[in-house]
XYZ file of C-alpha atoms in Angstrom:
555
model
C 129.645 74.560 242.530
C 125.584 75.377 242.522
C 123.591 75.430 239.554
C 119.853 75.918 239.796
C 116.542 74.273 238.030
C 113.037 76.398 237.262
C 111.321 74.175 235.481
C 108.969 76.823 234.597
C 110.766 79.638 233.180
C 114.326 78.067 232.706
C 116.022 77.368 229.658
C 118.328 73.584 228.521
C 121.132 76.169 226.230
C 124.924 75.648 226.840
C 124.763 79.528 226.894
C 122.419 79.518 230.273
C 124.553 80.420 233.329
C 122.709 77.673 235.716
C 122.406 80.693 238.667
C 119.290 81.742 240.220
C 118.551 84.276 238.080
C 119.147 82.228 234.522
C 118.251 78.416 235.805
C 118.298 75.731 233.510
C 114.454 73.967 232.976
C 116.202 70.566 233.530
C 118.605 68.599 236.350
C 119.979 66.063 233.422
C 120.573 69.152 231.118
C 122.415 70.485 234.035
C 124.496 68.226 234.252
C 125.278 67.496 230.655
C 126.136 71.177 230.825
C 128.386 71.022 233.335
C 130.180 68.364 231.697
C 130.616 70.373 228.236
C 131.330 73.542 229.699
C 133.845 72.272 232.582
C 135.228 69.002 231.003
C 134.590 65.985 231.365
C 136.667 65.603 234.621
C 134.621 68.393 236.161
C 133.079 67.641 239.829
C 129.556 67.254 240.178
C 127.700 70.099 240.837
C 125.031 70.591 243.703
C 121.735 71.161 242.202
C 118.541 73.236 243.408
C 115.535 72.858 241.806
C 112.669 75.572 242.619
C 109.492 74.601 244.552
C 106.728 76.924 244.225
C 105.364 75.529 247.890
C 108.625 76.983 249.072
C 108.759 79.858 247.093
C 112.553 78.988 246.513
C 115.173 76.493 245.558
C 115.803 73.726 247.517
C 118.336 70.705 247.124
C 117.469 68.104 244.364
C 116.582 64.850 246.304
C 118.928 61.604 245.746
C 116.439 59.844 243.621
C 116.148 62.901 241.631
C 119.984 62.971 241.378
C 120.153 59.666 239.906
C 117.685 60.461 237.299
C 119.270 63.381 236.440
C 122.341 61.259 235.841
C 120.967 58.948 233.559
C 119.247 61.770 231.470
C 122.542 63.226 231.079
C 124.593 60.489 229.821
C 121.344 60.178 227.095
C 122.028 63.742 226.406
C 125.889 63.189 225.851
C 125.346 59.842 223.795
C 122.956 62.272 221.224
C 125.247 64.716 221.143
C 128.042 62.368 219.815
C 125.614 61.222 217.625
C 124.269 63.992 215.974
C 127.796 64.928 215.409
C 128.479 62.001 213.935
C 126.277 62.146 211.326
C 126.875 65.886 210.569
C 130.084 64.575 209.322
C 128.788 62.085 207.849
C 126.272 64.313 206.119
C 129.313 66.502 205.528
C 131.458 64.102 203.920
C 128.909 62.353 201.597
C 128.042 66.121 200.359
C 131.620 66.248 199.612
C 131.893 62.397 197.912
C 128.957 63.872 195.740
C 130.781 66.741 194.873
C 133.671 64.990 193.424
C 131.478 62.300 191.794
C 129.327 64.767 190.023
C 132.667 66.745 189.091
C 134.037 63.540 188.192
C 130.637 62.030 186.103
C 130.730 65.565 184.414
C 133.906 64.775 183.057
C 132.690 60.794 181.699
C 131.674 60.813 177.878
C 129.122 58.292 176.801
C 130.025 57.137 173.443
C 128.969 54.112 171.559
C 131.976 51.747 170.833
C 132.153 51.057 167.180
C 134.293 48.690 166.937
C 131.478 46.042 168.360
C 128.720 44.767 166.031
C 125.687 46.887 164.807
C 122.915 46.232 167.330
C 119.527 44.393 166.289
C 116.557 46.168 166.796
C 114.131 44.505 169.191
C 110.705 44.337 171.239
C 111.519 43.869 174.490
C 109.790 40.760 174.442
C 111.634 39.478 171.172
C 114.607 39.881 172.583
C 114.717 37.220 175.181
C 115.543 34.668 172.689
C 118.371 36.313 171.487
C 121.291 35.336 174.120
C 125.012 36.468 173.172
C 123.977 39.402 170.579
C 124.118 42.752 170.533
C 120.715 44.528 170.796
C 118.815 47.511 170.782
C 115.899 48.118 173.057
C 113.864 50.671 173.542
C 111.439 51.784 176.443
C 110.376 53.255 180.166
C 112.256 53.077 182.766
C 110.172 51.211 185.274
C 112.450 50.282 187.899
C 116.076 51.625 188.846
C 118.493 51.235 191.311
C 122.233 51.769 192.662
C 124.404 49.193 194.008
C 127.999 50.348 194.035
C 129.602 50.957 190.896
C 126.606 49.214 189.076
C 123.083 50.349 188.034
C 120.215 48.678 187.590
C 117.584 49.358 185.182
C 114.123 47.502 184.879
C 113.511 48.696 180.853
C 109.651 48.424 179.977
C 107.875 48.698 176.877
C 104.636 46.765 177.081
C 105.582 43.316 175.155
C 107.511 42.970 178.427
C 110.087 43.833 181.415
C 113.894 43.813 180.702
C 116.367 43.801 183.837
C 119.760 46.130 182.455
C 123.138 46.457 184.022
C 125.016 49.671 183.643
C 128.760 48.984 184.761
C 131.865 50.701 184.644
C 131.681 54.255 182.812
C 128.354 54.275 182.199
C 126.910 53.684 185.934
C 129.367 56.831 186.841
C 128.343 59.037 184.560
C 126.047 62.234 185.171
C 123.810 61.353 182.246
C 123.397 57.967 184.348
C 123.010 59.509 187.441
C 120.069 62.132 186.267
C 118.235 59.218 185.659
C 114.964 59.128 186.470
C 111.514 56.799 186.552
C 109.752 56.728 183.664
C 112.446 58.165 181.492
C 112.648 56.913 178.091
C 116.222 55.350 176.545
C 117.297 53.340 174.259
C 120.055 50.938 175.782
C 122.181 48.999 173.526
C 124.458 45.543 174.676
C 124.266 42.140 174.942
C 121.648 39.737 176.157
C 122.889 37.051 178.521
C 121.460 34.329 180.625
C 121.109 35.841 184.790
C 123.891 34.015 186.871
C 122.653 30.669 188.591
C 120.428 31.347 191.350
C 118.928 34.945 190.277
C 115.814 35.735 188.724
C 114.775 38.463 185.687
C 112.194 38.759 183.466
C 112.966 35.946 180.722
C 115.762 34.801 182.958
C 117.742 36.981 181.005
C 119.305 40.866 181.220
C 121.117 43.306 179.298
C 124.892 44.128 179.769
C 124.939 47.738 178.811
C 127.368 48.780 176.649
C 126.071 52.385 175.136
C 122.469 53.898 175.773
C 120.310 57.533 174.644
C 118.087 59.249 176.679
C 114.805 59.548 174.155
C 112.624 61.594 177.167
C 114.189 62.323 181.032
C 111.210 62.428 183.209
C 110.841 65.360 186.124
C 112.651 64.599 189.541
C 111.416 66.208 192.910
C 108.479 66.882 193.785
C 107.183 66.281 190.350
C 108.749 62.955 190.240
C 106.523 60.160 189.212
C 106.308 58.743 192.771
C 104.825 61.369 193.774
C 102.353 61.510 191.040
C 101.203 57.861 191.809
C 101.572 55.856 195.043
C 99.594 52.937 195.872
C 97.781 54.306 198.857
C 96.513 57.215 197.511
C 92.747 57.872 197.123
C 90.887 56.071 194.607
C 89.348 59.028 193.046
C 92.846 60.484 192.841
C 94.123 57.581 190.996
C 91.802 57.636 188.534
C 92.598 61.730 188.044
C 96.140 60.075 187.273
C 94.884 57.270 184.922
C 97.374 57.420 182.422
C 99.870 57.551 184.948
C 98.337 54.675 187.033
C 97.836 52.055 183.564
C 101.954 51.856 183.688
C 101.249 50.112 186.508
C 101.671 46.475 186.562
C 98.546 45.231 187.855
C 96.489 47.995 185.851
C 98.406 46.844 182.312
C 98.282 43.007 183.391
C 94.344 43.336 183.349
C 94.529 45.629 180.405
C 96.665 42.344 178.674
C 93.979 39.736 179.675
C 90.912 41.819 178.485
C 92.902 41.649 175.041
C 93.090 38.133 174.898
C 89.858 37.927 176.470
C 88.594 39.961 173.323
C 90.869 37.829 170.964
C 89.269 34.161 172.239
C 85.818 35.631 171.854
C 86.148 36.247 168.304
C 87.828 32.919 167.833
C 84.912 31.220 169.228
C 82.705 32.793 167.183
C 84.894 32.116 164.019
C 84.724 28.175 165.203
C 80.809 28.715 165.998
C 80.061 30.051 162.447
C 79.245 33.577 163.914
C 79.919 37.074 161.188
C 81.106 40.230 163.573
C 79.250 43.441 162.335
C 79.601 46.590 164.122
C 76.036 48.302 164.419
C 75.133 52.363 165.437
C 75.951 54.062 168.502
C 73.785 56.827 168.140
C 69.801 55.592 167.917
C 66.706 56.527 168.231
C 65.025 53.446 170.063
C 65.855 51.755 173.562
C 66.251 48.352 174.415
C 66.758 48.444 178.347
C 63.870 51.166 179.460
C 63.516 54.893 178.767
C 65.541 56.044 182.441
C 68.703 55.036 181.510
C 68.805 56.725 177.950
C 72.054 58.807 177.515
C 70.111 61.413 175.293
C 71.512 63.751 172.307
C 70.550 66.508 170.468
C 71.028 64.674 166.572
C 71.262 67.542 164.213
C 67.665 68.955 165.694
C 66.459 64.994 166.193
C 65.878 63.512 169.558
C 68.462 60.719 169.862
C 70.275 58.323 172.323
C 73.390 56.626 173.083
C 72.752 53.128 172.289
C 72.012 50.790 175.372
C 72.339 47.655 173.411
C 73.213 46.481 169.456
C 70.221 43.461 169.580
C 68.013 45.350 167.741
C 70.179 45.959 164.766
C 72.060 42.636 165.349
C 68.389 40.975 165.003
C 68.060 42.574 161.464
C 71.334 41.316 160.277
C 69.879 37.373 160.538
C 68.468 37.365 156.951
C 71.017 38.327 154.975
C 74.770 37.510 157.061
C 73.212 34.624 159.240
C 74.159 34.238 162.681
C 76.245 37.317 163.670
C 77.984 39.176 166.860
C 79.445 42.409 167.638
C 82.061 43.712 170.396
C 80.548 47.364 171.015
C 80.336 50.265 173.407
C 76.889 49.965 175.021
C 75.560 53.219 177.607
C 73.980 53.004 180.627
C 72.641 56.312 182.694
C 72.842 54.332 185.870
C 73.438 56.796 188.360
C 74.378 54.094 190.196
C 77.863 53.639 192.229
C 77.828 49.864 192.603
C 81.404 47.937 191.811
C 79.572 46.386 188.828
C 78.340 49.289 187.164
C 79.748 51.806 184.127
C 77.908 54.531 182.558
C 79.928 53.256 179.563
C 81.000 49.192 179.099
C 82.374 47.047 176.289
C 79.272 45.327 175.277
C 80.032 41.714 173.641
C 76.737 40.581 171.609
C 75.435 38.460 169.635
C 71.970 37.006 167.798
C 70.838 33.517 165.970
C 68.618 32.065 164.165
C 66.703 29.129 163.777
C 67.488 27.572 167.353
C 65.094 26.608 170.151
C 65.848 27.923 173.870
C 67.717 25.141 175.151
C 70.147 25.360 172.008
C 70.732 29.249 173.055
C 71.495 28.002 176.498
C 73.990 25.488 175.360
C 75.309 28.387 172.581
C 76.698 30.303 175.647
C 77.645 27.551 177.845
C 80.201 26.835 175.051
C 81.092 30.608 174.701
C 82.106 31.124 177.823
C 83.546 27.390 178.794
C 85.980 28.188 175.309
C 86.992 31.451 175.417
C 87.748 31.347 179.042
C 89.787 27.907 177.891
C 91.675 29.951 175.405
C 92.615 32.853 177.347
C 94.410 30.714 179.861
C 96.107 28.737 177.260
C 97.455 32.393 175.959
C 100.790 32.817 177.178
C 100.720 35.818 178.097
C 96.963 36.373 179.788
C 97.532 32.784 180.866
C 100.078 33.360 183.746
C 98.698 36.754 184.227
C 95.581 35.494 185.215
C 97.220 32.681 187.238
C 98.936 35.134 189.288
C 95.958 37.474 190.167
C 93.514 34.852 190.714
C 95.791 31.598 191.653
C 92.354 30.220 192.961
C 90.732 30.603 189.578
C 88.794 27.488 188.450
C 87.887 27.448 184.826
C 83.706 26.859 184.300
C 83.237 23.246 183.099
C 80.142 21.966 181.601
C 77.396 21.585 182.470
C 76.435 24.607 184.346
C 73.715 24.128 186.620
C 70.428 25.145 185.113
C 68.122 26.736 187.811
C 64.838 28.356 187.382
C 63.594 31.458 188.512
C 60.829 30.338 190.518
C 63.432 27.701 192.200
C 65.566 30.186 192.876
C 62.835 32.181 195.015
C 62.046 29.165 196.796
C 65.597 28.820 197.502
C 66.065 32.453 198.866
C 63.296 31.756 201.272
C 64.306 28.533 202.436
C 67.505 30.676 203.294
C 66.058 33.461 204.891
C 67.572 36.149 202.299
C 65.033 38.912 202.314
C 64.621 41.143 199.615
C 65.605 45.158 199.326
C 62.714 46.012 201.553
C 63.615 43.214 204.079
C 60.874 40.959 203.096
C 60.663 37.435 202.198
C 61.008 36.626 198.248
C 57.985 36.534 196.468
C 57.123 35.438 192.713
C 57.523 38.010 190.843
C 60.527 40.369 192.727
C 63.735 41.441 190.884
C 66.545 39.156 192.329
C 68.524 42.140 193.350
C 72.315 42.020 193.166
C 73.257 41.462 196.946
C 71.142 38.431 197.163
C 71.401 37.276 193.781
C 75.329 37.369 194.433
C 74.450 35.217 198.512
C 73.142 32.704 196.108
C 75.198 32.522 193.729
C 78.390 32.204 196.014
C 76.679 30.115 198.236
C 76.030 27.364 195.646
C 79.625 28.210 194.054
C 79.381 27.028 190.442
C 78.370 28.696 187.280
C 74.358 29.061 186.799
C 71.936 29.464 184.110
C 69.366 31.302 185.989
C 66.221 31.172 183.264
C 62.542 31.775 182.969
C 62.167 35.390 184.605
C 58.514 36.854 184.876
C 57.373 38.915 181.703
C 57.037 42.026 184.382
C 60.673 42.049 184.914
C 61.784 41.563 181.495
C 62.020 43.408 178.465
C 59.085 43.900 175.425
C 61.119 41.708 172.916
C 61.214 38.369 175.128
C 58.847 35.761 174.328
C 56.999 33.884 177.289
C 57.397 30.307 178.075
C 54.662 28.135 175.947
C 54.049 25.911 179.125
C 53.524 29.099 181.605
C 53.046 32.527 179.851
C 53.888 34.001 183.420
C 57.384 33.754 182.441
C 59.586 34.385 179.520
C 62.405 32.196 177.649
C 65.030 34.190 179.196
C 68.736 33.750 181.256
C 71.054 35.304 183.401
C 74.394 33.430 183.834
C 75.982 34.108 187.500
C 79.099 33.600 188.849
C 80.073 32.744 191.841
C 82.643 36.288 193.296
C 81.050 38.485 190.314
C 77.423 37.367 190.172
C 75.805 38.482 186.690
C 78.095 38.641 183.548
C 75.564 37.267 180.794
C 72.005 38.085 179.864
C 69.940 36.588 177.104
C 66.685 35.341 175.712
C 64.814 34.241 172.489
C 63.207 36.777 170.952
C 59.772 37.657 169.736
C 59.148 36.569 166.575
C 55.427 37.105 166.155
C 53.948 40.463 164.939
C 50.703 40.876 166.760
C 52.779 39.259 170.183
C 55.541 41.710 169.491
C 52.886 44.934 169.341
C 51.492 43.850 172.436
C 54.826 43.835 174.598
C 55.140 47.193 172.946
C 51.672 48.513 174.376
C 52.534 46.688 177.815
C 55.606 48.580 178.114
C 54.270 51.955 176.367
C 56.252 52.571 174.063
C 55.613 53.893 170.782
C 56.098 51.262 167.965
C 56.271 53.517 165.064
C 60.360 54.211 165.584
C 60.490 50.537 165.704
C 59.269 49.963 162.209
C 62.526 48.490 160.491
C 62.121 46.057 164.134
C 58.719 44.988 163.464
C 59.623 44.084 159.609
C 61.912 41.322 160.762
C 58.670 39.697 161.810
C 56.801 40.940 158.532
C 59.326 39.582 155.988
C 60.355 36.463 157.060
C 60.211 36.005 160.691
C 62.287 32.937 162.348
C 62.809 31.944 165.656
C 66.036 33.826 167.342
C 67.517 34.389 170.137
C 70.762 36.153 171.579
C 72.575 37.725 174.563
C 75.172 40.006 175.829
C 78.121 39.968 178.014
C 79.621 42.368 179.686
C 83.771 42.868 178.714
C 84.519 43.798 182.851
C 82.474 41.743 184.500
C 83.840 39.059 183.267
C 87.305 40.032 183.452
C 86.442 41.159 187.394
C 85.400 37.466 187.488
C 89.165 36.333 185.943
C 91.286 38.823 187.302
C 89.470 39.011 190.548
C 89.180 42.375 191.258
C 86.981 43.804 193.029
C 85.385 46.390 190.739
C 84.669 46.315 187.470
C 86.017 50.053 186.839
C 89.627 48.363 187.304
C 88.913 46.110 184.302
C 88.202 49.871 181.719
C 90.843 51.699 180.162
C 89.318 54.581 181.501
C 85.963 54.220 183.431
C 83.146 56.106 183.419
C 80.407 56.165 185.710
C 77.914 58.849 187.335
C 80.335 61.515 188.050
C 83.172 60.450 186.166
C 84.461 61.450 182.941
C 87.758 62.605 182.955
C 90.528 62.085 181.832
């Protein structure tokens, strides 16, 4: 028997005849044909594949032959395969047939006979081992094994691990399950077996649950909505998808404690919280970054820092802070920028520069200390910086002009690739060499007046430079910024005319100096840098609810 092989207009079907005028395209199809259409016992054929040189079919060579072999056996192996798994395929859509028929047909009903279930946090309920609870939440995790389901239950004071056995893992209310459905599960809490691992080191044995909310499957299925390699800009569309993540709600739980050891430093530091305006009609940071508002026919602003009304609070509350939006029209897209951030501030009295600088050294050194004490934010933080060291005093204290000197000695040019001179803005790339180059906290102080704002007063030993800090840190660079303040009238007026701005708006300012002036001072820290700097991430727009920055503001 002859079969024949055009490689250019022949076709690998069982149907082809294999002549002349309806060749196969291959020699190992061929052959594979032969073998299904003849039986496996069948004698080789003799095969002629077409040469165009010849302008006809000549005999396929012997290495050719053996080829052809080889690629037929591969052929018959796939074909066994693929029917293989069509019955496989075949019989699973049948096992799911008669499990659906048969979970239709299961009734999930609460047994009650057993005791009335205790309502519970998720995180309360660890410490209740051998009773009956009930828990409510999203489903975060879930997964098949068998005749059992699992269930990872979570509802933000923590994660629950849940067994569904028996009944309830058959049923087709169990098996429409989906992630981020809400239920409330009901059963026992009980210690995991010896060598496993949950959440508490306990889990729930299921006896009777509700579906509150089932979440979409398919395409709209929450995996779909959300995976972790998906552009940044289209996680941030998704926001209040993307905070149910664990790494987005662990940050979200450390800038709460965060928040709550602040304030408890400034109860032990004597320090009254006040919450000034948002919507002003002076600036504190420069005219260009003013968010500005049309205020019932008024020109007005979004306010770019609370010192100025924090500052008139001295005489009559004492030293005082405030944890408040602050706005920023930085069109700028650097990972330590937001048009909007939680601004933490505060102003006192009576206290000489050095005293200020020790003020915040303790600040930070504390509330840091309590946040990792926290036992929550505490192992949080542990396991998305393990390399965090906690800032002990003293910080080093290192002056501007130094700190120039120190860039040069370096060779870190500045933003137009030019050695460091007195008087240039340390600009964040090289402000952040330095800072992790020397690796501990710093108290970078006594800026030139040109690159500082009206209010700060220069230094009485060289009135090129003002009683002012930055504190850096070493991964984040900047997440403090302070001074005294002015607290001289005709001193005041003048960084007013240096700056030219119009004083008259500032009235209520200037009378702080009129009616009893005293020397202050103050400083503000921004809520995301320094969580960027616990938490180490990367930007601070991980470390906001919902960020917002020069093209962002949705959702």
């Amino acid at each position: 028997m002859s079969l024949y092989i055009k490689e250019v207009t022949g076709v690998d079907e069982l149907s082809v005849a294999g002549t002349k005028e309806q060749p196969f395209k291959t020699p190992a199809f061929a052959l594979y044909a032969n073998q299904i259409n003849e039986g496996g016992e069948a004698a080789e054929p003799k095969l002629f594949i077409y040469k165009d040189e010849e302008n006809d079919f000549v005999e396929i060579t012997a290495s050719a032959i053996k080829k052809a072999r080889k690629g037929a056996e591969g052929l018959k192996k796939k074909a066994i395969k693929a029917k293989e798994q069509a019955a496989k395929l075949e019989q699973q859509k049948l096992d799911n047939a008669t499990k659906n028929l048969a979970a239709l047909n299961i009734k999930i009903e609460e047994d009650k006979s057993l005791p009335e279930a205790k309502k519970f946090k998720i995180g309360k309920s660890y410490a209740h081992v051998g009773e009956r609870v009930k828990v409510s939440g999203w489903i975060h995790r879930l997964r098949s094994n068998k005749k059992v389901v699992f269930v990872v239950l979570r509802d933000g004071t923590g994660y629950l691990q849940c067994v569904l056995s028996g009944n309830l893992a058959l049923a087709k209310q169990t098996l429409d399950l989906t992630l981020e459905s809400t239920v409330t599960l009901y059963g026992s809490i009980i210690n995991v077996p010896e060598g496993k691992t949950a959440p508490g080191n306990v889990e729930l044995d299921v006896d009777y649950y509700e579906v509150v909310g089932l979440a979409p499957s398919g395409d709209e299925a929450f995996s779909n909505r959300i995976t972790e390699d998906a552009d940044p800009s289209l996680l941030l569309d998704q926001r209040h998808l993307a905070l149910r993540g664990e790494t987005l709600s662990n940050v979200m739980k450390v800038r709460a404690a965060l928040l709550r050891s602040i304030r408890r430093v400034y109860e032990e530091e004597g320090l009254l919280e006040v919450t000034p305006p948002c919507m002003v009609q002076t600036q504190v940071e420069g005219g260009s970054t003013l968010f500005k508002l049309d205020y019932y026919g008024e020109e007005a602003f979004l306010t770019q820092s609370s010192q100025l009304y924090l500052e008139t609070c001295l005489p009559s509350l004492g030293d005082v802070f405030c944890v408040q939006e602050s706005f920023r029209a930085e069109k700028s897209h650097t990972r330590r920028h937001l048009s909007e951030y939680t601004h933490i501030e505060a102003e006192l009295a009576f206290l000489t520069f050095d005293e200020l600088l020790n003020h915040i050294e303790t600040l930070i050194i504390n509330a840091v200390k309590y946040v990792l004490e926290d036992p929550v934010a505490g192992p949080i933080v542990k396991q998305l910086n393990p390399d965090f060291v906690a800032p002990a005093a003293p910080f080093m204290r290192l002056e501007y002009k130094d700190a120039i000197t120190w860039l040069q000695e370096h060779g870190i040019k500045n933003e137009e690739g030019n050695n460091f001179e007195f008087g240039d803005d340390i600009a964040e790339a090289a402000e952040r060499k330095m800072t992790d180059t020397i690796g501990v906290p710093i108290l970078l102080t006594r800026f030139p007046v040109e690159i500082k704002s009206f209010y700060m007063p220069k230094c009485k030993d060289d009135p090129r430079v003002t009683e002012s800090v930055d504190v850096l840190m070493p991964t984040v660079g900047e997440i403090t910024g302070g001074s005294m303040r002015i607290n001289d009238v005709d001193e005041l007026m003048a960084g007013f005319k240096r700056e030219g701005i119009d004083p008259k708006p500032y009235y209520w300012f200037i009378d702080q100096r009129k009616y009893g002036t005293s020397p202050h001072g103050g400083y503000g820290l921004g809520t995301e840098r320094i969580l960027a700097w616990l938490c180490n991430r990367f930007t601070v727009r991980d470390c906001s609810l919902y960020p917002r920055f020069s093209g962002r503001c949705k959702p």
